[in-house]
Amino acid sequence: TVTDCLEELRSTYDAVICEGAGSPAEINLRRTDIVNMGIARAARFPVLVVGDIDRGGVFASFFGTTALLSAEDQSLVAGYLVNKFRGDVSLLEPGLDMLYGLTGRRTYGVLPYAHGLGIDEEDGLRVSLRGAVRESVVAPPHGEDVLRVAVCAVP
């Protein structure tokens, strides 16, 4: 079983780090979730919630994720980690302070956006667009601006 494998890893190594998949706050999947809070709960692992700030809404994501977890799972959340940050970290500090005030949990780090790592985006749409995009140029009825519209054909 997964827990047997986990125990074997714990007896062999000094540290075991488990990476979840998707979001631990998918409340429709909670009963069968083993890859996120299920394994953390079984192992009593402390959890860091990682948020992708490049997509926006990282504070809402942290707060909402924590709020949607059960009380037992919330007790496992040690804090947060901001991923894919671009810019001046000092601009984040007021938000990090507010997040701490709301959740009582600290942010353990801010990781910069790193280009060219060659790592696939998890759960992302990866479609080759060669030949799948049709582009049209439409002249708006009032004005000389051009509106460019592209439509992706996704199977």
PDB file of C-alpha atoms in Angstrom:
ATOM      1  CA  THR A   1       0.000   0.000   0.000  1.00  0.00           C
ATOM      2  CA  VAL A   2       0.962   3.642  -0.214  1.00  0.00           C
ATOM      3  CA  THR A   3       1.398   3.872   3.548  1.00  0.00           C
ATOM      4  CA  ASP A   4       3.659   0.797   3.541  1.00  0.00           C
ATOM      5  CA  CYS A   5       5.842   2.410   0.868  1.00  0.00           C
ATOM      6  CA  LEU A   6       5.904   5.613   2.869  1.00  0.00           C
ATOM      7  CA  GLU A   7       7.044   3.770   5.994  1.00  0.00           C
ATOM      8  CA  GLU A   8       9.806   2.084   3.998  1.00  0.00           C
ATOM      9  CA  LEU A   9      10.976   5.477   2.722  1.00  0.00           C
ATOM     10  CA  ARG A  10      10.904   6.937   6.228  1.00  0.00           C
ATOM     11  CA  SER A  11      12.996   4.088   7.599  1.00  0.00           C
ATOM     12  CA  THR A  12      15.548   4.470   4.794  1.00  0.00           C
ATOM     13  CA  TYR A  13      15.918   8.245   4.437  1.00  0.00           C
ATOM     14  CA  ASP A  14      16.344  11.197   6.786  1.00  0.00           C
ATOM     15  CA  ALA A  15      13.690  13.255   5.017  1.00  0.00           C
ATOM     16  CA  VAL A  16      10.733  12.387   2.815  1.00  0.00           C
ATOM     17  CA  ILE A  17       9.049  15.077   0.736  1.00  0.00           C
ATOM     18  CA  CYS A  18       5.742  14.365  -0.976  1.00  0.00           C
ATOM     19  CA  GLU A  19       4.408  16.529  -3.775  1.00  0.00           C
ATOM     20  CA  GLY A  20       0.680  16.675  -4.261  1.00  0.00           C
ATOM     21  CA  ALA A  21      -1.150  17.032  -7.545  1.00  0.00           C
ATOM     22  CA  GLY A  22      -3.666  19.669  -8.465  1.00  0.00           C
ATOM     23  CA  SER A  23      -5.326  21.307  -5.490  1.00  0.00           C
ATOM     24  CA  PRO A  24      -5.963  19.879  -2.021  1.00  0.00           C
ATOM     25  CA  ALA A  25      -9.132  21.989  -1.916  1.00  0.00           C
ATOM     26  CA  GLU A  26     -11.018  20.099  -4.625  1.00  0.00           C
ATOM     27  CA  ILE A  27     -13.868  19.390  -2.232  1.00  0.00           C
ATOM     28  CA  ASN A  28     -15.639  17.194  -4.773  1.00  0.00           C
ATOM     29  CA  LEU A  29     -12.647  14.801  -4.702  1.00  0.00           C
ATOM     30  CA  ARG A  30     -11.899  14.911  -0.975  1.00  0.00           C
ATOM     31  CA  ARG A  31     -13.213  11.420  -0.143  1.00  0.00           C
ATOM     32  CA  THR A  32     -10.857   9.705  -2.581  1.00  0.00           C
ATOM     33  CA  ASP A  33      -7.903  12.127  -2.496  1.00  0.00           C
ATOM     34  CA  ILE A  34      -4.710  10.341  -1.551  1.00  0.00           C
ATOM     35  CA  VAL A  35      -2.143  12.477  -3.394  1.00  0.00           C
ATOM     36  CA  ASN A  36      -2.741  15.655  -1.435  1.00  0.00           C
ATOM     37  CA  MET A  37      -4.137  15.783   2.063  1.00  0.00           C
ATOM     38  CA  GLY A  38      -4.812  12.040   2.181  1.00  0.00           C
ATOM     39  CA  ILE A  39      -1.129  11.147   2.327  1.00  0.00           C
ATOM     40  CA  ALA A  40      -0.340  14.126   4.557  1.00  0.00           C
ATOM     41  CA  ARG A  41      -3.056  13.030   6.968  1.00  0.00           C
ATOM     42  CA  ALA A  42      -1.932   9.388   6.965  1.00  0.00           C
ATOM     43  CA  ALA A  43       1.702  10.359   7.572  1.00  0.00           C
ATOM     44  CA  ARG A  44       0.994  13.392   9.792  1.00  0.00           C
ATOM     45  CA  PHE A  45       3.186  15.425   7.437  1.00  0.00           C
ATOM     46  CA  PRO A  46       3.350  19.206   7.787  1.00  0.00           C
ATOM     47  CA  VAL A  47       2.054  20.773   4.575  1.00  0.00           C
ATOM     48  CA  LEU A  48       3.297  23.763   2.601  1.00  0.00           C
ATOM     49  CA  VAL A  49       0.707  25.129   0.190  1.00  0.00           C
ATOM     50  CA  VAL A  50       2.503  26.343  -2.942  1.00  0.00           C
ATOM     51  CA  GLY A  51       0.896  29.096  -4.998  1.00  0.00           C
ATOM     52  CA  ASP A  52       1.668  30.195  -8.550  1.00  0.00           C
ATOM     53  CA  ILE A  53       1.714  33.995  -8.394  1.00  0.00           C
ATOM     54  CA  ASP A  54       2.411  34.236 -12.131  1.00  0.00           C
ATOM     55  CA  ARG A  55      -1.238  33.369 -12.824  1.00  0.00           C
ATOM     56  CA  GLY A  56      -2.477  35.930 -10.293  1.00  0.00           C
ATOM     57  CA  GLY A  57      -4.668  35.583  -7.221  1.00  0.00           C
ATOM     58  CA  VAL A  58      -2.112  33.835  -5.043  1.00  0.00           C
ATOM     59  CA  PHE A  59      -3.423  35.321  -1.773  1.00  0.00           C
ATOM     60  CA  ALA A  60      -6.993  34.302  -2.581  1.00  0.00           C
ATOM     61  CA  SER A  61      -5.684  30.871  -3.512  1.00  0.00           C
ATOM     62  CA  PHE A  62      -3.817  30.452  -0.218  1.00  0.00           C
ATOM     63  CA  PHE A  63      -6.695  31.717   1.904  1.00  0.00           C
ATOM     64  CA  GLY A  64      -9.379  29.857  -0.042  1.00  0.00           C
ATOM     65  CA  THR A  65      -7.454  26.590  -0.086  1.00  0.00           C
ATOM     66  CA  THR A  66      -6.917  26.716   3.659  1.00  0.00           C
ATOM     67  CA  ALA A  67     -10.552  27.675   4.332  1.00  0.00           C
ATOM     68  CA  LEU A  68     -11.922  24.800   2.239  1.00  0.00           C
ATOM     69  CA  LEU A  69      -9.884  22.138   4.042  1.00  0.00           C
ATOM     70  CA  SER A  70     -11.364  20.180   6.907  1.00  0.00           C
ATOM     71  CA  ALA A  71     -10.291  21.239  10.398  1.00  0.00           C
ATOM     72  CA  GLU A  72      -8.022  18.179  10.598  1.00  0.00           C
ATOM     73  CA  ASP A  73      -6.353  19.033   7.301  1.00  0.00           C
ATOM     74  CA  GLN A  74      -6.061  22.716   8.229  1.00  0.00           C
ATOM     75  CA  SER A  75      -4.087  21.676  11.298  1.00  0.00           C
ATOM     76  CA  LEU A  76      -1.469  20.138   8.982  1.00  0.00           C
ATOM     77  CA  VAL A  77      -0.911  23.340   6.976  1.00  0.00           C
ATOM     78  CA  ALA A  78       2.348  24.799   8.266  1.00  0.00           C
ATOM     79  CA  GLY A  79       2.415  27.695   5.835  1.00  0.00           C
ATOM     80  CA  TYR A  80       2.809  28.881   2.288  1.00  0.00           C
ATOM     81  CA  LEU A  81       5.358  29.152  -0.509  1.00  0.00           C
ATOM     82  CA  VAL A  82       4.997  31.668  -3.349  1.00  0.00           C
ATOM     83  CA  ASN A  83       6.224  30.328  -6.689  1.00  0.00           C
ATOM     84  CA  LYS A  84       7.069  32.058  -9.983  1.00  0.00           C
ATOM     85  CA  PHE A  85       7.442  35.589  -8.619  1.00  0.00           C
ATOM     86  CA  ARG A  86       8.674  38.361 -10.909  1.00  0.00           C
ATOM     87  CA  GLY A  87       9.661  41.746  -9.566  1.00  0.00           C
ATOM     88  CA  ASP A  88      10.329  43.406  -6.238  1.00  0.00           C
ATOM     89  CA  VAL A  89       9.593  41.108  -3.282  1.00  0.00           C
ATOM     90  CA  SER A  90       9.021  44.112  -1.030  1.00  0.00           C
ATOM     91  CA  LEU A  91       5.778  44.711  -2.947  1.00  0.00           C
ATOM     92  CA  LEU A  92       4.508  41.372  -1.613  1.00  0.00           C
ATOM     93  CA  GLU A  93       5.279  42.028   2.042  1.00  0.00           C
ATOM     94  CA  PRO A  94       2.013  43.817   2.949  1.00  0.00           C
ATOM     95  CA  GLY A  95       0.039  40.933   1.443  1.00  0.00           C
ATOM     96  CA  LEU A  96       2.173  38.341   3.211  1.00  0.00           C
ATOM     97  CA  ASP A  97       1.613  40.159   6.509  1.00  0.00           C
ATOM     98  CA  MET A  98      -2.142  40.286   5.895  1.00  0.00           C
ATOM     99  CA  LEU A  99      -2.188  36.579   5.007  1.00  0.00           C
ATOM    100  CA  TYR A 100      -0.410  35.797   8.267  1.00  0.00           C
ATOM    101  CA  GLY A 101      -2.966  37.889  10.151  1.00  0.00           C
ATOM    102  CA  LEU A 102      -5.839  36.030   8.492  1.00  0.00           C
ATOM    103  CA  THR A 103      -4.486  32.490   8.783  1.00  0.00           C
ATOM    104  CA  GLY A 104      -1.863  32.526  11.536  1.00  0.00           C
ATOM    105  CA  ARG A 105       0.487  30.814   9.093  1.00  0.00           C
ATOM    106  CA  ARG A 106       3.688  32.287   7.723  1.00  0.00           C
ATOM    107  CA  THR A 107       5.008  32.297   4.192  1.00  0.00           C
ATOM    108  CA  TYR A 108       8.260  30.349   4.137  1.00  0.00           C
ATOM    109  CA  GLY A 109       9.611  31.715   0.897  1.00  0.00           C
ATOM    110  CA  VAL A 110       9.160  33.468  -2.414  1.00  0.00           C
ATOM    111  CA  LEU A 111      10.692  31.654  -5.365  1.00  0.00           C
ATOM    112  CA  PRO A 112      11.598  33.681  -8.447  1.00  0.00           C
ATOM    113  CA  TYR A 113      10.261  32.817 -11.869  1.00  0.00           C
ATOM    114  CA  ALA A 114      12.931  30.697 -13.557  1.00  0.00           C
ATOM    115  CA  HIS A 115      12.888  30.604 -17.356  1.00  0.00           C
ATOM    116  CA  GLY A 116      14.003  27.649 -19.428  1.00  0.00           C
ATOM    117  CA  LEU A 117      13.860  24.874 -16.852  1.00  0.00           C
ATOM    118  CA  GLY A 118      12.233  22.493 -19.322  1.00  0.00           C
ATOM    119  CA  ILE A 119       9.690  21.282 -16.778  1.00  0.00           C
ATOM    120  CA  ASP A 120       6.182  20.574 -18.047  1.00  0.00           C
ATOM    121  CA  GLU A 121       3.343  22.571 -16.529  1.00  0.00           C
ATOM    122  CA  GLU A 122       1.338  20.269 -14.287  1.00  0.00           C
ATOM    123  CA  ASP A 123      -2.301  19.840 -15.262  1.00  0.00           C
ATOM    124  CA  GLY A 124      -1.836  22.446 -17.958  1.00  0.00           C
ATOM    125  CA  LEU A 125      -3.185  22.359 -21.472  1.00  0.00           C
ATOM    126  CA  ARG A 126      -0.297  21.381 -23.700  1.00  0.00           C
ATOM    127  CA  VAL A 127      -1.414  21.541 -27.293  1.00  0.00           C
ATOM    128  CA  SER A 128       0.656  22.072 -30.379  1.00  0.00           C
ATOM    129  CA  LEU A 129      -0.989  25.012 -32.099  1.00  0.00           C
ATOM    130  CA  ARG A 130       0.680  24.475 -35.468  1.00  0.00           C
ATOM    131  CA  GLY A 131      -2.196  24.362 -37.943  1.00  0.00           C
ATOM    132  CA  ALA A 132      -4.781  24.573 -35.174  1.00  0.00           C
ATOM    133  CA  VAL A 133      -5.145  28.351 -35.092  1.00  0.00           C
ATOM    134  CA  ARG A 134      -7.246  30.311 -37.553  1.00  0.00           C
ATOM    135  CA  GLU A 135      -6.730  34.050 -37.484  1.00  0.00           C
ATOM    136  CA  SER A 136      -9.009  36.689 -38.958  1.00  0.00           C
ATOM    137  CA  VAL A 137      -8.675  40.429 -39.225  1.00  0.00           C
ATOM    138  CA  VAL A 138     -11.935  42.287 -38.680  1.00  0.00           C
ATOM    139  CA  ALA A 139     -12.355  46.011 -39.230  1.00  0.00           C
ATOM    140  CA  PRO A 140     -14.576  47.473 -36.497  1.00  0.00           C
ATOM    141  CA  PRO A 141     -17.586  49.413 -37.864  1.00  0.00           C
ATOM    142  CA  HIS A 142     -16.482  52.768 -36.393  1.00  0.00           C
ATOM    143  CA  GLY A 143     -12.803  53.451 -36.568  1.00  0.00           C
ATOM    144  CA  GLU A 144      -9.568  52.419 -38.139  1.00  0.00           C
ATOM    145  CA  ASP A 145      -8.363  50.052 -35.421  1.00  0.00           C
ATOM    146  CA  VAL A 146      -7.995  46.389 -36.223  1.00  0.00           C
ATOM    147  CA  LEU A 147      -9.355  43.610 -34.071  1.00  0.00           C
ATOM    148  CA  ARG A 148      -7.393  40.380 -34.386  1.00  0.00           C
ATOM    149  CA  VAL A 149      -9.221  37.202 -33.399  1.00  0.00           C
ATOM    150  CA  ALA A 150      -7.575  33.804 -33.042  1.00  0.00           C
ATOM    151  CA  VAL A 151      -9.514  30.599 -32.425  1.00  0.00           C
ATOM    152  CA  CYS A 152      -7.730  27.492 -31.185  1.00  0.00           C
ATOM    153  CA  ALA A 153      -9.125  24.154 -32.280  1.00  0.00           C
ATOM    154  CA  VAL A 154      -8.723  21.755 -29.370  1.00  0.00           C
ATOM    155  CA  PRO A 155      -9.709  18.124 -29.970  1.00  0.00           C
TER     156      PRO A 155
END
